[in-house]
């Protein structure tokens, strides 16, 4: 798992370097600040709450590369302890039209670094569907999964964010 985490981190770093050095005429970089709330897919947790920061590198009007980090907290129930993690993920976001706003689909992969004692590092994947308005507001529905043999954690969540150009 450590080797996979290092490979994902290296790929994300390369993507950031490649897309941040493009000329401003070809690409735009945006910073998004989001709030996330979710319903866990496992029985041991009641709800999930988090926040994130997302750099979005617009490759074209229809395709962007998001790189996301933040913090998510799963609140335990029935003597199940809380679980918190810091995500580090990158992916692709595809708009359905040529305006750079409107409906989109997105997918991200990365690692989740547990903040609890013994939390460890897990693989993380997150597909989503959303709508981005031209004024910077962004609303999406996502699934976020953290599979691990015998102890899978996941959530169906809602993300409300605001993004602005850098």
PDB file of C-alpha atoms in Angstrom:
ATOM      1  CA  UNK A   1       0.000   0.000   0.000  1.00  0.00           C
ATOM      2  CA  UNK A   2       2.892   2.386   0.711  1.00  0.00           C
ATOM      3  CA  UNK A   3       4.218   1.931  -2.821  1.00  0.00           C
ATOM      4  CA  UNK A   4       0.783   2.702  -4.315  1.00  0.00           C
ATOM      5  CA  UNK A   5       0.474   5.821  -2.148  1.00  0.00           C
ATOM      6  CA  UNK A   6       3.883   7.059  -3.293  1.00  0.00           C
ATOM      7  CA  UNK A   7       2.973   6.430  -6.941  1.00  0.00           C
ATOM      8  CA  UNK A   8      -0.303   8.358  -6.596  1.00  0.00           C
ATOM      9  CA  UNK A   9       1.432  11.250  -4.836  1.00  0.00           C
ATOM     10  CA  UNK A  10       4.112  11.376  -7.536  1.00  0.00           C
ATOM     11  CA  UNK A  11       1.499  11.347 -10.319  1.00  0.00           C
ATOM     12  CA  UNK A  12      -0.416  14.174  -8.638  1.00  0.00           C
ATOM     13  CA  UNK A  13       2.788  16.209  -8.261  1.00  0.00           C
ATOM     14  CA  UNK A  14       3.646  15.717 -11.942  1.00  0.00           C
ATOM     15  CA  UNK A  15       0.122  16.774 -12.962  1.00  0.00           C
ATOM     16  CA  UNK A  16       0.390  19.923 -10.831  1.00  0.00           C
ATOM     17  CA  UNK A  17       3.763  20.831 -12.331  1.00  0.00           C
ATOM     18  CA  UNK A  18       2.695  20.158 -15.916  1.00  0.00           C
ATOM     19  CA  UNK A  19      -0.563  22.057 -15.748  1.00  0.00           C
ATOM     20  CA  UNK A  20       0.708  24.966 -13.640  1.00  0.00           C
ATOM     21  CA  UNK A  21       3.513  25.749 -16.094  1.00  0.00           C
ATOM     22  CA  UNK A  22       1.215  26.037 -19.142  1.00  0.00           C
ATOM     23  CA  UNK A  23       0.723  29.509 -20.573  1.00  0.00           C
ATOM     24  CA  UNK A  24      -2.183  31.510 -19.188  1.00  0.00           C
ATOM     25  CA  UNK A  25      -3.686  31.804 -22.672  1.00  0.00           C
ATOM     26  CA  UNK A  26      -4.200  28.025 -22.838  1.00  0.00           C
ATOM     27  CA  UNK A  27      -5.278  27.179 -19.314  1.00  0.00           C
ATOM     28  CA  UNK A  28      -6.889  28.658 -16.246  1.00  0.00           C
ATOM     29  CA  UNK A  29      -6.251  27.673 -12.656  1.00  0.00           C
ATOM     30  CA  UNK A  30      -9.046  27.897 -10.096  1.00  0.00           C
ATOM     31  CA  UNK A  31      -9.107  27.432  -6.324  1.00  0.00           C
ATOM     32  CA  UNK A  32     -12.242  25.924  -4.828  1.00  0.00           C
ATOM     33  CA  UNK A  33     -13.268  25.828  -1.181  1.00  0.00           C
ATOM     34  CA  UNK A  34     -15.917  23.239  -0.375  1.00  0.00           C
ATOM     35  CA  UNK A  35     -18.060  21.864   2.420  1.00  0.00           C
ATOM     36  CA  UNK A  36     -19.027  18.186   2.345  1.00  0.00           C
ATOM     37  CA  UNK A  37     -21.744  16.292   4.155  1.00  0.00           C
ATOM     38  CA  UNK A  38     -22.484  12.627   3.678  1.00  0.00           C
ATOM     39  CA  UNK A  39     -24.270   9.482   4.696  1.00  0.00           C
ATOM     40  CA  UNK A  40     -21.851   6.610   5.401  1.00  0.00           C
ATOM     41  CA  UNK A  41     -22.413   3.350   3.560  1.00  0.00           C
ATOM     42  CA  UNK A  42     -21.297   1.269   6.538  1.00  0.00           C
ATOM     43  CA  UNK A  43     -23.444   0.672   9.636  1.00  0.00           C
ATOM     44  CA  UNK A  44     -20.900   1.833  12.207  1.00  0.00           C
ATOM     45  CA  UNK A  45     -21.010   5.558  11.405  1.00  0.00           C
ATOM     46  CA  UNK A  46     -23.909   8.010  11.576  1.00  0.00           C
ATOM     47  CA  UNK A  47     -22.796  10.787   9.234  1.00  0.00           C
ATOM     48  CA  UNK A  48     -19.717  12.335   7.644  1.00  0.00           C
ATOM     49  CA  UNK A  49     -18.688  15.993   7.561  1.00  0.00           C
ATOM     50  CA  UNK A  50     -15.692  17.659   5.970  1.00  0.00           C
ATOM     51  CA  UNK A  51     -14.115  20.485   4.061  1.00  0.00           C
ATOM     52  CA  UNK A  52     -11.747  20.632   1.128  1.00  0.00           C
ATOM     53  CA  UNK A  53      -9.482  22.767  -1.004  1.00  0.00           C
ATOM     54  CA  UNK A  54      -9.329  21.990  -4.710  1.00  0.00           C
ATOM     55  CA  UNK A  55      -6.978  23.310  -7.352  1.00  0.00           C
ATOM     56  CA  UNK A  56      -8.555  22.918 -10.761  1.00  0.00           C
ATOM     57  CA  UNK A  57      -6.390  23.182 -13.849  1.00  0.00           C
ATOM     58  CA  UNK A  58      -8.550  23.844 -16.909  1.00  0.00           C
ATOM     59  CA  UNK A  59      -7.010  22.005 -19.853  1.00  0.00           C
ATOM     60  CA  UNK A  60      -9.820  23.194 -22.147  1.00  0.00           C
ATOM     61  CA  UNK A  61     -13.347  24.574 -21.737  1.00  0.00           C
ATOM     62  CA  UNK A  62     -14.621  21.014 -21.289  1.00  0.00           C
ATOM     63  CA  UNK A  63     -11.807  19.218 -19.413  1.00  0.00           C
ATOM     64  CA  UNK A  64     -10.168  20.051 -16.091  1.00  0.00           C
ATOM     65  CA  UNK A  65      -7.709  18.328 -13.771  1.00  0.00           C
ATOM     66  CA  UNK A  66      -8.757  18.670 -10.103  1.00  0.00           C
ATOM     67  CA  UNK A  67      -6.255  18.127  -7.273  1.00  0.00           C
ATOM     68  CA  UNK A  68      -7.999  17.962  -3.886  1.00  0.00           C
ATOM     69  CA  UNK A  69      -7.111  17.801  -0.202  1.00  0.00           C
ATOM     70  CA  UNK A  70      -8.942  18.638   3.024  1.00  0.00           C
ATOM     71  CA  UNK A  71     -10.344  16.752   5.985  1.00  0.00           C
ATOM     72  CA  UNK A  72     -13.308  14.384   6.406  1.00  0.00           C
ATOM     73  CA  UNK A  73     -14.673  13.078   9.700  1.00  0.00           C
ATOM     74  CA  UNK A  74     -16.955  10.051  10.075  1.00  0.00           C
ATOM     75  CA  UNK A  75     -18.916  10.216  13.332  1.00  0.00           C
ATOM     76  CA  UNK A  76     -19.199   6.815  15.014  1.00  0.00           C
ATOM     77  CA  UNK A  77     -22.295   5.344  16.597  1.00  0.00           C
ATOM     78  CA  UNK A  78     -23.037   2.368  18.838  1.00  0.00           C
ATOM     79  CA  UNK A  79     -19.516   2.225  20.368  1.00  0.00           C
ATOM     80  CA  UNK A  80     -17.824   2.496  16.956  1.00  0.00           C
ATOM     81  CA  UNK A  81     -15.040   5.096  17.151  1.00  0.00           C
ATOM     82  CA  UNK A  82     -14.969   8.174  14.935  1.00  0.00           C
ATOM     83  CA  UNK A  83     -12.710   8.041  11.886  1.00  0.00           C
ATOM     84  CA  UNK A  84     -10.991  11.018  10.295  1.00  0.00           C
ATOM     85  CA  UNK A  85      -8.779  11.274   7.238  1.00  0.00           C
ATOM     86  CA  UNK A  86      -6.938  13.726   5.027  1.00  0.00           C
ATOM     87  CA  UNK A  87      -7.513  12.986   1.329  1.00  0.00           C
ATOM     88  CA  UNK A  88      -4.893  13.588  -1.355  1.00  0.00           C
ATOM     89  CA  UNK A  89      -6.474  12.931  -4.734  1.00  0.00           C
ATOM     90  CA  UNK A  90      -6.342  13.966  -8.380  1.00  0.00           C
ATOM     91  CA  UNK A  91      -8.554  13.201 -11.344  1.00  0.00           C
ATOM     92  CA  UNK A  92     -10.445  14.498 -14.331  1.00  0.00           C
ATOM     93  CA  UNK A  93     -13.575  16.668 -14.616  1.00  0.00           C
ATOM     94  CA  UNK A  94     -15.513  16.749 -17.906  1.00  0.00           C
ATOM     95  CA  UNK A  95     -18.207  19.333 -18.664  1.00  0.00           C
ATOM     96  CA  UNK A  96     -21.091  18.427 -20.948  1.00  0.00           C
ATOM     97  CA  UNK A  97     -20.847  21.702 -22.894  1.00  0.00           C
ATOM     98  CA  UNK A  98     -18.143  24.080 -24.171  1.00  0.00           C
ATOM     99  CA  UNK A  99     -18.728  26.939 -21.715  1.00  0.00           C
ATOM    100  CA  UNK A 100     -16.631  25.625 -18.795  1.00  0.00           C
ATOM    101  CA  UNK A 101     -19.716  25.654 -16.584  1.00  0.00           C
ATOM    102  CA  UNK A 102     -22.917  23.629 -16.344  1.00  0.00           C
ATOM    103  CA  UNK A 103     -23.331  19.897 -15.766  1.00  0.00           C
ATOM    104  CA  UNK A 104     -20.232  17.719 -15.380  1.00  0.00           C
ATOM    105  CA  UNK A 105     -18.950  14.319 -14.405  1.00  0.00           C
ATOM    106  CA  UNK A 106     -15.786  13.845 -12.387  1.00  0.00           C
ATOM    107  CA  UNK A 107     -13.598  11.094 -11.009  1.00  0.00           C
ATOM    108  CA  UNK A 108     -10.660  11.265  -8.601  1.00  0.00           C
ATOM    109  CA  UNK A 109      -8.196   8.708  -7.212  1.00  0.00           C
ATOM    110  CA  UNK A 110      -5.725   9.050  -4.406  1.00  0.00           C
ATOM    111  CA  UNK A 111      -4.889   8.230  -0.823  1.00  0.00           C
ATOM    112  CA  UNK A 112      -6.644   8.821   2.496  1.00  0.00           C
ATOM    113  CA  UNK A 113      -4.306   9.409   5.432  1.00  0.00           C
ATOM    114  CA  UNK A 114      -6.044   8.364   8.663  1.00  0.00           C
ATOM    115  CA  UNK A 115      -5.803  10.835  11.533  1.00  0.00           C
ATOM    116  CA  UNK A 116      -6.813   8.359  14.247  1.00  0.00           C
ATOM    117  CA  UNK A 117      -4.229   6.280  16.062  1.00  0.00           C
ATOM    118  CA  UNK A 118      -3.595   3.298  13.802  1.00  0.00           C
ATOM    119  CA  UNK A 119      -5.660   4.931  11.019  1.00  0.00           C
ATOM    120  CA  UNK A 120      -3.044   4.146   8.373  1.00  0.00           C
ATOM    121  CA  UNK A 121      -3.279   4.995   4.695  1.00  0.00           C
ATOM    122  CA  UNK A 122      -6.018   3.757   2.392  1.00  0.00           C
ATOM    123  CA  UNK A 123      -6.693   3.879  -1.327  1.00  0.00           C
ATOM    124  CA  UNK A 124      -9.410   6.460  -2.108  1.00  0.00           C
ATOM    125  CA  UNK A 125     -11.719   6.822  -5.107  1.00  0.00           C
ATOM    126  CA  UNK A 126     -14.453   9.372  -5.692  1.00  0.00           C
ATOM    127  CA  UNK A 127     -16.774   9.600  -8.734  1.00  0.00           C
ATOM    128  CA  UNK A 128     -19.218  12.539  -8.815  1.00  0.00           C
ATOM    129  CA  UNK A 129     -21.877  14.340 -10.842  1.00  0.00           C
ATOM    130  CA  UNK A 130     -22.391  18.047 -10.452  1.00  0.00           C
ATOM    131  CA  UNK A 131     -23.273  21.469 -11.748  1.00  0.00           C
ATOM    132  CA  UNK A 132     -20.934  24.475 -11.786  1.00  0.00           C
ATOM    133  CA  UNK A 133     -22.358  27.964 -12.264  1.00  0.00           C
ATOM    134  CA  UNK A 134     -20.354  30.652 -14.056  1.00  0.00           C
ATOM    135  CA  UNK A 135     -20.351  32.776 -10.857  1.00  0.00           C
ATOM    136  CA  UNK A 136     -18.163  30.167  -9.079  1.00  0.00           C
ATOM    137  CA  UNK A 137     -20.747  28.121  -7.182  1.00  0.00           C
ATOM    138  CA  UNK A 138     -20.464  24.358  -7.554  1.00  0.00           C
ATOM    139  CA  UNK A 139     -22.838  21.671  -6.281  1.00  0.00           C
ATOM    140  CA  UNK A 140     -22.126  17.960  -6.677  1.00  0.00           C
ATOM    141  CA  UNK A 141     -23.197  14.539  -5.469  1.00  0.00           C
ATOM    142  CA  UNK A 142     -20.370  12.081  -4.952  1.00  0.00           C
ATOM    143  CA  UNK A 143     -19.491   8.659  -3.702  1.00  0.00           C
ATOM    144  CA  UNK A 144     -16.240   8.404  -1.785  1.00  0.00           C
ATOM    145  CA  UNK A 145     -14.885   4.941  -1.090  1.00  0.00           C
ATOM    146  CA  UNK A 146     -11.978   3.845   1.085  1.00  0.00           C
ATOM    147  CA  UNK A 147     -11.712   0.093   0.575  1.00  0.00           C
ATOM    148  CA  UNK A 148      -9.622  -2.024   2.910  1.00  0.00           C
ATOM    149  CA  UNK A 149      -9.872  -5.761   3.430  1.00  0.00           C
ATOM    150  CA  UNK A 150     -12.647  -6.383   5.941  1.00  0.00           C
ATOM    151  CA  UNK A 151     -13.107  -2.709   6.896  1.00  0.00           C
ATOM    152  CA  UNK A 152     -14.530  -0.737   3.980  1.00  0.00           C
ATOM    153  CA  UNK A 153     -15.631   2.815   4.653  1.00  0.00           C
ATOM    154  CA  UNK A 154     -17.548   4.975   2.205  1.00  0.00           C
ATOM    155  CA  UNK A 155     -20.097   7.739   1.895  1.00  0.00           C
ATOM    156  CA  UNK A 156     -22.646   9.206  -0.456  1.00  0.00           C
ATOM    157  CA  UNK A 157     -22.066  12.912  -0.083  1.00  0.00           C
ATOM    158  CA  UNK A 158     -23.063  16.377  -1.149  1.00  0.00           C
ATOM    159  CA  UNK A 159     -20.397  19.007  -1.871  1.00  0.00           C
ATOM    160  CA  UNK A 160     -21.156  22.730  -1.946  1.00  0.00           C
ATOM    161  CA  UNK A 161     -18.206  24.834  -3.074  1.00  0.00           C
ATOM    162  CA  UNK A 162     -17.138  28.206  -4.342  1.00  0.00           C
ATOM    163  CA  UNK A 163     -14.295  28.541  -6.836  1.00  0.00           C
ATOM    164  CA  UNK A 164     -12.389  31.549  -8.074  1.00  0.00           C
ATOM    165  CA  UNK A 165      -9.694  32.083 -10.675  1.00  0.00           C
ATOM    166  CA  UNK A 166      -6.125  32.521  -9.504  1.00  0.00           C
TER     167      UNK A 166
END
